[in-house]
mmCIF file of C-alpha atoms in Angstrom:
data_model
loop_
_atom_site.group_PDB
_atom_site.id
_atom_site.type_symbol
_atom_site.label_atom_id
_atom_site.label_comp_id
_atom_site.label_asym_id
_atom_site.label_seq_id
_atom_site.Cartn_x
_atom_site.Cartn_y
_atom_site.Cartn_z
ATOM 1 C CA UNK A 1 92.282 126.734 69.120
ATOM 2 C CA UNK A 2 95.159 124.688 67.751
ATOM 3 C CA UNK A 3 97.127 125.464 70.905
ATOM 4 C CA UNK A 4 94.216 124.262 73.098
ATOM 5 C CA UNK A 5 94.017 120.992 71.211
ATOM 6 C CA UNK A 6 97.768 120.491 71.439
ATOM 7 C CA UNK A 7 97.759 121.149 75.193
ATOM 8 C CA UNK A 8 94.771 118.839 75.748
ATOM 9 C CA UNK A 9 92.551 121.669 77.037
ATOM 10 C CA UNK A 10 88.754 121.264 77.470
ATOM 11 C CA UNK A 11 86.556 121.751 74.440
ATOM 12 C CA UNK A 12 85.095 125.206 74.062
ATOM 13 C CA UNK A 13 81.759 126.273 72.663
ATOM 14 C CA UNK A 14 81.500 125.168 69.109
ATOM 15 C CA UNK A 15 83.805 122.207 69.609
ATOM 16 C CA UNK A 16 82.486 118.638 69.138
ATOM 17 C CA UNK A 17 81.112 117.274 72.446
ATOM 18 C CA UNK A 18 80.657 120.663 74.134
ATOM 19 C CA UNK A 19 77.298 121.412 75.886
ATOM 20 C CA UNK A 20 75.332 124.424 74.867
ATOM 21 C CA UNK A 21 74.134 126.777 77.583
ATOM 22 C CA UNK A 22 70.629 125.366 77.260
ATOM 23 C CA UNK A 23 71.862 121.784 77.523
ATOM 24 C CA UNK A 24 73.931 122.619 80.610
ATOM 25 C CA UNK A 25 70.882 124.180 82.268
ATOM 26 C CA UNK A 26 68.756 121.143 81.415
ATOM 27 C CA UNK A 27 71.407 118.805 82.860
ATOM 28 C CA UNK A 28 71.556 120.884 86.038
ATOM 29 C CA UNK A 29 67.754 120.784 86.329
ATOM 30 C CA UNK A 30 67.823 116.991 85.983
ATOM 31 C CA UNK A 31 70.328 116.745 88.811
ATOM 32 C CA UNK A 32 68.285 119.066 91.005
ATOM 33 C CA UNK A 33 65.135 117.078 90.232
ATOM 34 C CA UNK A 34 66.968 113.839 91.060
ATOM 35 C CA UNK A 35 68.170 115.068 94.442
ATOM 36 C CA UNK A 36 64.809 116.702 95.150
ATOM 37 C CA UNK A 37 63.091 113.369 94.516
ATOM 38 C CA UNK A 38 65.451 111.679 96.984
ATOM 39 C CA UNK A 39 64.855 114.471 99.530
ATOM 40 C CA UNK A 40 61.058 114.191 99.278
ATOM 41 C CA UNK A 41 60.597 110.446 98.986
ATOM 42 C CA UNK A 42 63.442 108.899 100.946
ATOM 43 C CA UNK A 43 62.256 106.637 103.785
ATOM 44 C CA UNK A 44 65.032 108.153 105.895
ATOM 45 C CA UNK A 45 64.615 111.389 107.833
ATOM 46 C CA UNK A 46 66.869 114.236 106.673
ATOM 47 C CA UNK A 47 67.626 117.748 107.832
ATOM 48 C CA UNK A 48 70.212 120.461 107.232
ATOM 49 C CA UNK A 49 71.585 122.890 109.799
ATOM 50 C CA UNK A 50 73.823 125.901 109.372
ATOM 51 C CA UNK A 51 76.557 126.315 111.971
ATOM 52 C CA UNK A 52 77.367 129.756 113.349
ATOM 53 C CA UNK A 53 78.656 131.290 116.528
ATOM 54 C CA UNK A 54 75.201 131.241 118.123
ATOM 55 C CA UNK A 55 74.489 127.560 117.526
ATOM 56 C CA UNK A 56 72.929 125.447 114.821
ATOM 57 C CA UNK A 57 70.147 126.961 112.763
ATOM 58 C CA UNK A 58 67.701 124.613 111.056
ATOM 59 C CA UNK A 59 67.625 125.258 107.303
ATOM 60 C CA UNK A 60 65.623 122.320 105.957
ATOM 61 C CA UNK A 61 63.815 119.123 106.941
ATOM 62 C CA UNK A 62 62.430 116.572 104.532
ATOM 63 C CA UNK A 63 58.787 115.377 104.480
ATOM 64 C CA UNK A 64 59.665 112.049 106.099
ATOM 65 C CA UNK A 65 61.049 113.840 109.166
ATOM 66 C CA UNK A 66 58.017 116.137 109.243
ATOM 67 C CA UNK A 67 55.674 113.129 109.383
ATOM 68 C CA UNK A 68 57.667 111.319 112.056
ATOM 69 C CA UNK A 69 58.230 114.326 114.286
ATOM 70 C CA UNK A 70 54.787 115.909 113.678
ATOM 71 C CA UNK A 71 56.610 119.174 113.130
ATOM 72 C CA UNK A 72 55.899 121.353 110.080
ATOM 73 C CA UNK A 73 58.959 122.712 108.376
ATOM 74 C CA UNK A 74 57.576 126.208 108.014
ATOM 75 C CA UNK A 75 57.130 126.426 111.778
ATOM 76 C CA UNK A 76 60.721 125.549 112.655
ATOM 77 C CA UNK A 77 62.904 126.590 109.732
ATOM 78 C CA UNK A 78 65.271 129.349 110.726
ATOM 79 C CA UNK A 79 65.033 128.416 114.415
ATOM 80 C CA UNK A 80 67.928 127.185 116.468
ATOM 81 C CA UNK A 81 67.956 123.421 116.857
ATOM 82 C CA UNK A 82 67.780 123.817 120.645
ATOM 83 C CA UNK A 83 64.186 125.058 120.196
ATOM 84 C CA UNK A 84 63.186 121.914 118.330
ATOM 85 C CA UNK A 85 64.842 119.232 120.463
ATOM 86 C CA UNK A 86 64.630 118.334 124.122
ATOM 87 C CA UNK A 87 67.604 119.780 126.091
ATOM 88 C CA UNK A 88 69.303 116.440 126.712
ATOM 89 C CA UNK A 89 68.895 115.363 123.094
ATOM 90 C CA UNK A 90 70.120 118.725 121.830
ATOM 91 C CA UNK A 91 73.280 118.478 123.942
ATOM 92 C CA UNK A 92 73.974 115.074 122.424
ATOM 93 C CA UNK A 93 73.472 116.349 118.871
ATOM 94 C CA UNK A 94 75.456 119.560 119.486
ATOM 95 C CA UNK A 95 78.394 117.535 120.772
ATOM 96 C CA UNK A 96 78.329 115.409 117.625
ATOM 97 C CA UNK A 97 77.955 118.491 115.422
ATOM 98 C CA UNK A 98 81.035 120.108 116.934
ATOM 99 C CA UNK A 99 82.927 116.840 116.543
ATOM 100 C CA UNK A 100 82.138 116.387 112.846
ATOM 101 C CA UNK A 101 82.961 120.036 112.108
ATOM 102 C CA UNK A 102 86.239 119.870 114.006
ATOM 103 C CA UNK A 103 87.315 116.627 112.353
ATOM 104 C CA UNK A 104 85.879 117.754 108.986
ATOM 105 C CA UNK A 105 84.779 114.169 108.470
ATOM 106 C CA UNK A 106 81.414 112.369 108.512
ATOM 107 C CA UNK A 107 80.450 110.488 111.653
ATOM 108 C CA UNK A 108 77.476 108.467 112.842
ATOM 109 C CA UNK A 109 75.890 107.713 116.204
ATOM 110 C CA UNK A 110 72.780 106.110 117.660
ATOM 111 C CA UNK A 111 70.074 107.756 119.755
ATOM 112 C CA UNK A 112 66.494 107.203 120.908
ATOM 113 C CA UNK A 113 64.674 110.378 119.937
ATOM 114 C CA UNK A 114 65.220 113.615 118.109
ATOM 115 C CA UNK A 115 62.822 116.132 116.686
ATOM 116 C CA UNK A 116 59.487 117.025 118.220
ATOM 117 C CA UNK A 117 57.336 114.028 118.995
ATOM 118 C CA UNK A 118 59.496 111.265 117.480
ATOM 119 C CA UNK A 119 58.781 107.905 119.090
ATOM 120 C CA UNK A 120 61.333 107.620 121.892
ATOM 121 C CA UNK A 121 61.043 103.827 121.841
ATOM 122 C CA UNK A 122 62.653 103.720 118.413
ATOM 123 C CA UNK A 123 66.410 103.578 117.857
ATOM 124 C CA UNK A 124 67.931 105.840 115.214
ATOM 125 C CA UNK A 125 71.329 105.924 113.583
ATOM 126 C CA UNK A 126 72.190 109.381 112.337
ATOM 127 C CA UNK A 127 74.901 110.117 109.793
ATOM 128 C CA UNK A 128 76.352 113.661 109.880
ATOM 129 C CA UNK A 129 78.155 115.045 106.825
ATOM 130 C CA UNK A 130 79.897 118.413 107.202
ATOM 131 C CA UNK A 131 79.832 120.695 104.156
ATOM 132 C CA UNK A 132 82.043 123.778 103.930
ATOM 133 C CA UNK A 133 81.599 126.646 101.455
ATOM 134 C CA UNK A 134 82.054 130.395 101.202
ATOM 135 C CA UNK A 135 78.623 130.708 102.781
ATOM 136 C CA UNK A 136 79.848 128.985 105.947
ATOM 137 C CA UNK A 137 79.593 125.515 107.423
ATOM 138 C CA UNK A 138 76.542 123.303 107.154
ATOM 139 C CA UNK A 139 75.740 119.812 108.340
ATOM 140 C CA UNK A 140 73.659 117.376 106.359
ATOM 141 C CA UNK A 141 72.027 114.784 108.630
ATOM 142 C CA UNK A 142 70.413 111.508 107.595
ATOM 143 C CA UNK A 143 68.492 109.584 110.273
ATOM 144 C CA UNK A 144 67.642 105.917 109.741
ATOM 145 C CA UNK A 145 65.380 103.780 111.908
ATOM 146 C CA UNK A 146 67.524 100.830 113.032
ATOM 147 C CA UNK A 147 65.182 99.583 115.756
ATOM 148 C CA UNK A 148 64.488 96.227 114.117
ATOM 149 C CA UNK A 149 68.128 95.646 113.266
ATOM 150 C CA UNK A 150 69.198 96.531 116.805
ATOM 151 C CA UNK A 151 66.536 94.289 118.314
ATOM 152 C CA UNK A 152 67.630 91.425 116.082
ATOM 153 C CA UNK A 153 71.222 92.143 117.082
ATOM 154 C CA UNK A 154 70.246 92.176 120.761
ATOM 155 C CA UNK A 155 68.357 88.894 120.356
ATOM 156 C CA UNK A 156 71.373 87.350 118.631
ATOM 157 C CA UNK A 157 73.691 88.676 121.338
ATOM 158 C CA UNK A 158 71.477 87.309 124.106
ATOM 159 C CA UNK A 159 71.207 84.038 122.223
ATOM 160 C CA UNK A 160 74.985 83.923 121.883
ATOM 161 C CA UNK A 161 75.447 84.559 125.610
ATOM 162 C CA UNK A 162 72.875 81.885 126.439
ATOM 163 C CA UNK A 163 74.610 79.450 124.107
ATOM 164 C CA UNK A 164 77.996 80.321 125.618
ATOM 165 C CA UNK A 165 76.624 79.731 129.127
ATOM 166 C CA UNK A 166 75.139 76.410 128.077
ATOM 167 C CA UNK A 167 78.359 75.398 126.359
ATOM 168 C CA UNK A 168 80.397 76.391 129.429
ATOM 169 C CA UNK A 169 78.021 74.385 131.614
ATOM 170 C CA UNK A 170 78.311 71.446 129.243
ATOM 171 C CA UNK A 171 82.109 71.710 129.262
ATOM 172 C CA UNK A 172 82.083 71.685 133.070
ATOM 173 C CA UNK A 173 79.822 68.636 133.029
ATOM 174 C CA UNK A 174 82.168 66.867 130.606
ATOM 175 C CA UNK A 175 85.152 67.831 132.738
ATOM 176 C CA UNK A 176 83.390 66.421 135.802
ATOM 177 C CA UNK A 177 82.564 63.227 133.918
ATOM 178 C CA UNK A 178 86.155 62.937 132.696
ATOM 179 C CA UNK A 179 87.393 63.480 136.236
ATOM 180 C CA UNK A 180 85.030 60.810 137.524
ATOM 181 C CA UNK A 181 86.147 58.412 134.784
ATOM 182 C CA UNK A 182 89.790 59.147 135.581
ATOM 183 C CA UNK A 183 89.197 58.525 139.281
ATOM 184 C CA UNK A 184 87.257 55.369 138.504
ATOM 185 C CA UNK A 185 90.146 54.132 136.367
ATOM 186 C CA UNK A 186 92.926 55.095 138.780
ATOM 187 C CA UNK A 187 91.602 55.146 142.366
ATOM 188 C CA UNK A 188 90.495 52.493 144.806
ATOM 189 C CA UNK A 189 86.824 53.114 145.478
ATOM 190 C CA UNK A 190 87.054 52.691 149.258
ATOM 191 C CA UNK A 191 90.357 54.201 150.361
ATOM 192 C CA UNK A 192 90.788 56.714 147.461
ATOM 193 C CA UNK A 193 94.368 55.532 147.084
ATOM 194 C CA UNK A 194 95.709 54.524 143.670
ATOM 195 C CA UNK A 195 94.405 51.184 142.517
ATOM 196 C CA UNK A 196 96.864 48.369 141.830
ATOM 197 C CA UNK A 197 97.045 48.861 138.057
ATOM 198 C CA UNK A 198 97.618 52.626 138.169
ATOM 199 C CA UNK A 199 100.004 52.348 141.127
ATOM 200 C CA UNK A 200 102.256 50.021 139.171
ATOM 201 C CA UNK A 201 102.115 52.315 136.146
ATOM 202 C CA UNK A 202 103.353 55.269 138.207
ATOM 203 C CA UNK A 203 105.795 53.212 140.284
ATOM 204 C CA UNK A 204 107.519 51.675 137.259
ATOM 205 C CA UNK A 205 107.837 55.102 135.659
ATOM 206 C CA UNK A 206 109.427 56.456 138.852
ATOM 207 C CA UNK A 207 111.746 53.426 139.023
ATOM 208 C CA UNK A 208 112.949 54.068 135.449
ATOM 209 C CA UNK A 209 113.661 57.730 136.263
ATOM 210 C CA UNK A 210 115.602 56.801 139.394
ATOM 211 C CA UNK A 211 117.732 54.250 137.487
ATOM 212 C CA UNK A 212 118.387 56.627 134.588
ATOM 213 C CA UNK A 213 119.449 59.569 136.787
ATOM 214 C CA UNK A 214 121.018 57.551 139.616
ATOM 215 C CA UNK A 215 118.562 58.895 142.178
ATOM 216 C CA UNK A 216 117.607 57.064 145.389
ATOM 217 C CA UNK A 217 114.218 55.362 145.621
ATOM 218 C CA UNK A 218 112.520 53.538 148.488
ATOM 219 C CA UNK A 219 109.464 51.300 148.751
ATOM 220 C CA UNK A 220 107.275 50.551 151.785
ATOM 221 C CA UNK A 221 104.947 47.569 152.045
ATOM 222 C CA UNK A 222 102.268 47.928 154.734
ATOM 223 C CA UNK A 223 99.826 45.353 156.089
ATOM 224 C CA UNK A 224 97.120 45.815 158.727
ATOM 225 C CA UNK A 225 97.568 43.565 161.744
ATOM 226 C CA UNK A 226 94.767 41.122 162.601
ATOM 227 C CA UNK A 227 92.424 42.665 160.025
ATOM 228 C CA UNK A 228 90.380 39.451 159.758
ATOM 229 C CA UNK A 229 89.660 39.714 163.493
ATOM 230 C CA UNK A 230 88.300 43.256 163.023
ATOM 231 C CA UNK A 231 85.973 42.061 160.288
ATOM 232 C CA UNK A 232 84.833 39.004 162.252
ATOM 233 C CA UNK A 233 84.288 40.897 165.505
ATOM 234 C CA UNK A 234 82.890 44.227 164.358
ATOM 235 C CA UNK A 235 81.610 43.493 160.838
ATOM 236 C CA UNK A 236 82.775 44.398 157.355
ATOM 237 C CA UNK A 237 81.489 47.977 157.583
ATOM 238 C CA UNK A 238 83.830 48.611 160.507
ATOM 239 C CA UNK A 239 86.590 46.815 158.596
ATOM 240 C CA UNK A 240 86.083 49.234 155.709
ATOM 241 C CA UNK A 241 86.280 52.189 158.105
ATOM 242 C CA UNK A 242 89.499 50.754 159.527
ATOM 243 C CA UNK A 243 91.006 50.619 156.036
ATOM 244 C CA UNK A 244 89.987 54.236 155.468
ATOM 245 C CA UNK A 245 91.550 55.216 158.799
ATOM 246 C CA UNK A 246 94.858 53.573 157.864
ATOM 247 C CA UNK A 247 94.844 55.201 154.415
ATOM 248 C CA UNK A 248 94.307 58.626 155.975
ATOM 249 C CA UNK A 249 97.102 58.038 158.511
ATOM 250 C CA UNK A 250 99.468 57.144 155.687
ATOM 251 C CA UNK A 251 98.508 60.185 153.602
ATOM 252 C CA UNK A 252 99.137 62.405 156.620
ATOM 253 C CA UNK A 253 102.825 61.386 156.555
ATOM 254 C CA UNK A 254 103.508 61.511 152.819
ATOM 255 C CA UNK A 255 104.630 64.199 150.383
ATOM 256 C CA UNK A 256 102.735 65.208 147.268
ATOM 257 C CA UNK A 257 105.374 63.445 145.160
ATOM 258 C CA UNK A 258 105.046 60.111 146.955
ATOM 259 C CA UNK A 259 102.988 57.349 145.334
ATOM 260 C CA UNK A 260 100.476 55.545 147.548
ATOM 261 C CA UNK A 261 98.384 52.596 146.391
ATOM 262 C CA UNK A 262 96.266 49.720 147.615
ATOM 263 C CA UNK A 263 98.050 46.493 146.760
ATOM 264 C CA UNK A 264 95.104 44.302 147.664
ATOM 265 C CA UNK A 265 92.899 43.499 150.674
ATOM 266 C CA UNK A 266 94.507 45.150 153.719
ATOM 267 C CA UNK A 267 97.916 45.622 152.060
ATOM 268 C CA UNK A 268 99.204 48.992 150.806
ATOM 269 C CA UNK A 269 102.348 50.023 148.946
ATOM 270 C CA UNK A 270 104.230 53.334 148.967
ATOM 271 C CA UNK A 271 106.950 54.609 146.639
ATOM 272 C CA UNK A 272 109.204 57.376 147.998
ATOM 273 C CA UNK A 273 111.165 59.107 145.190
ATOM 274 C CA UNK A 274 114.553 60.661 146.050
ATOM 275 C CA UNK A 275 114.538 58.852 149.402
ATOM 276 C CA UNK A 276 117.191 56.586 150.863
ATOM 277 C CA UNK A 277 116.647 53.642 153.202
ATOM 278 C CA UNK A 278 117.223 55.602 156.433
ATOM 279 C CA UNK A 279 114.729 58.350 155.603
ATOM 280 C CA UNK A 280 112.245 55.755 154.368
ATOM 281 C CA UNK A 281 112.487 53.938 157.718
ATOM 282 C CA UNK A 282 111.656 57.220 159.517
ATOM 283 C CA UNK A 283 108.580 57.685 157.292
ATOM 284 C CA UNK A 284 107.491 54.115 158.028
ATOM 285 C CA UNK A 285 107.891 54.659 161.781
ATOM 286 C CA UNK A 286 105.782 57.842 161.608
ATOM 287 C CA UNK A 287 103.049 55.933 159.778
ATOM 288 C CA UNK A 288 103.157 53.097 162.296
ATOM 289 C CA UNK A 289 102.953 55.556 165.201
ATOM 290 C CA UNK A 290 100.068 57.533 163.620
ATOM 291 C CA UNK A 291 98.008 54.381 163.013
ATOM 292 C CA UNK A 292 98.696 53.041 166.510
ATOM 293 C CA UNK A 293 97.395 56.268 168.047
ATOM 294 C CA UNK A 294 94.296 56.515 165.857
ATOM 295 C CA UNK A 295 91.087 55.272 167.469
ATOM 296 C CA UNK A 296 88.058 54.091 165.495
ATOM 297 C CA UNK A 297 84.756 54.684 167.289
ATOM 298 C CA UNK A 298 82.063 52.017 166.870
ATOM 299 C CA UNK A 299 78.750 51.148 168.500
ATOM 300 C CA UNK A 300 80.545 48.343 170.331
ATOM 301 C CA UNK A 301 83.291 50.621 171.627
ATOM 302 C CA UNK A 302 86.617 52.003 170.393
ATOM 303 C CA UNK A 303 88.792 49.953 168.067
ATOM 304 C CA UNK A 304 92.572 50.303 167.847
ATOM 305 C CA UNK A 305 94.510 49.257 164.761
ATOM 306 C CA UNK A 306 98.190 48.570 164.131
ATOM 307 C CA UNK A 307 100.225 47.937 161.015
ATOM 308 C CA UNK A 308 103.420 46.136 160.096
ATOM 309 C CA UNK A 309 105.751 47.688 157.533
ATOM 310 C CA UNK A 310 108.622 46.484 155.370
ATOM 311 C CA UNK A 311 111.083 48.943 153.801
ATOM 312 C CA UNK A 312 113.476 48.429 150.902
ATOM 313 C CA UNK A 313 115.570 50.688 148.677
ATOM 314 C CA UNK A 314 116.710 50.618 145.081
ATOM 315 C CA UNK A 315 120.044 48.760 144.729
ATOM 316 C CA UNK A 316 122.537 48.676 141.919
ATOM 317 C CA UNK A 317 121.466 45.138 141.042
ATOM 318 C CA UNK A 318 117.702 45.840 141.161
ATOM 319 C CA UNK A 319 116.553 44.637 137.755
ATOM 320 C CA UNK A 320 113.100 46.192 137.861
ATOM 321 C CA UNK A 321 110.527 47.674 140.204
ATOM 322 C CA UNK A 322 109.224 44.250 141.242
ATOM 323 C CA UNK A 323 112.687 43.405 142.567
ATOM 324 C CA UNK A 324 112.513 46.348 144.999
ATOM 325 C CA UNK A 325 108.902 45.541 145.874
ATOM 326 C CA UNK A 326 109.797 41.917 146.607
ATOM 327 C CA UNK A 327 112.552 43.112 148.953
ATOM 328 C CA UNK A 328 110.012 45.297 150.790
ATOM 329 C CA UNK A 329 107.585 42.356 150.942
ATOM 330 C CA UNK A 330 110.293 40.153 152.484
ATOM 331 C CA UNK A 331 110.962 42.848 155.099
ATOM 332 C CA UNK A 332 107.207 43.049 155.801
ATOM 333 C CA UNK A 333 107.113 39.286 156.395
ATOM 334 C CA UNK A 334 109.916 39.629 158.968
ATOM 335 C CA UNK A 335 107.989 42.446 160.704
ATOM 336 C CA UNK A 336 104.905 40.243 160.997
ATOM 337 C CA UNK A 337 106.902 37.267 162.219
ATOM 338 C CA UNK A 338 108.702 39.509 164.663
ATOM 339 C CA UNK A 339 105.504 40.365 166.527
ATOM 340 C CA UNK A 340 103.685 42.869 164.236
ATOM 341 C CA UNK A 341 103.243 46.621 164.808
ATOM 342 C CA UNK A 342 106.849 47.158 163.804
ATOM 343 C CA UNK A 343 109.091 48.264 160.919
ATOM 344 C CA UNK A 344 111.733 46.079 159.272
ATOM 345 C CA UNK A 345 114.204 47.100 156.550
ATOM 346 C CA UNK A 346 116.198 45.108 154.029
#
């Protein structure tokens, strides 16, 4: 006894704190009664199967499962589970049984029906717990009705998807509004070219880049010839269509990097980055030719339009963008004085 105390061994009969045989039996009975109470009164369905080479033999089902399945335990105990379940449902359970036994770990899964006449509209989550002993392998199964929780989850998921769709739609609407506001702030409403304010913002930025990196830059000033006569003869609606025609002819001859804006009235301005005076003159000639060969159909017959263009390039002494623009404007004035429908360069 002294050796047991020294080695920290468990107390033996007669030692303080040791249970008598009667007390141990009473404690065991209390545990059995506790688990029996859970088995009989749990709101969850429970059953136990024994696994063997032939399949899964039903050893026990609790009263809750008996009520739900309308199957009496004494009628099915000892039978293979395949005789109690529908074939498709049995295959699902058997697959899960083999899985939990192979992994030797609990697992859970959801299904719609199980024993006997269980309501197939309900959704169940079943927890399988494998138990191994000298008597073989058994599986303890606990089935819980999760229909309400799943339905709430489905409602929340559908609500989330609906909200996401509405939010996406709202985002698209806001993007469209922002795009419209941007266009309103930057584009001329008639010709869809850059308006004067935004054109100058982009042009001055491009001018600064060209000066900083010593890149070429050219500017074209364009004015419609005899535009007042078009308005007076055919009306302002036709005049507007003529402006649109010229704007489209210009766009047809520009690159994506070129900057095209309406300077005012029938005058337009173009900035050509990385372009010298000779190439800019070729662009201007293409624009002039395109406009000259474009015909505007009206109720009073076809209308032909022409344009005059002035071209200038960035010079070493160009102090700012307006200096280059003024050079192009001076060239435009020479083109108009020289007979119109022509290109002049500084």
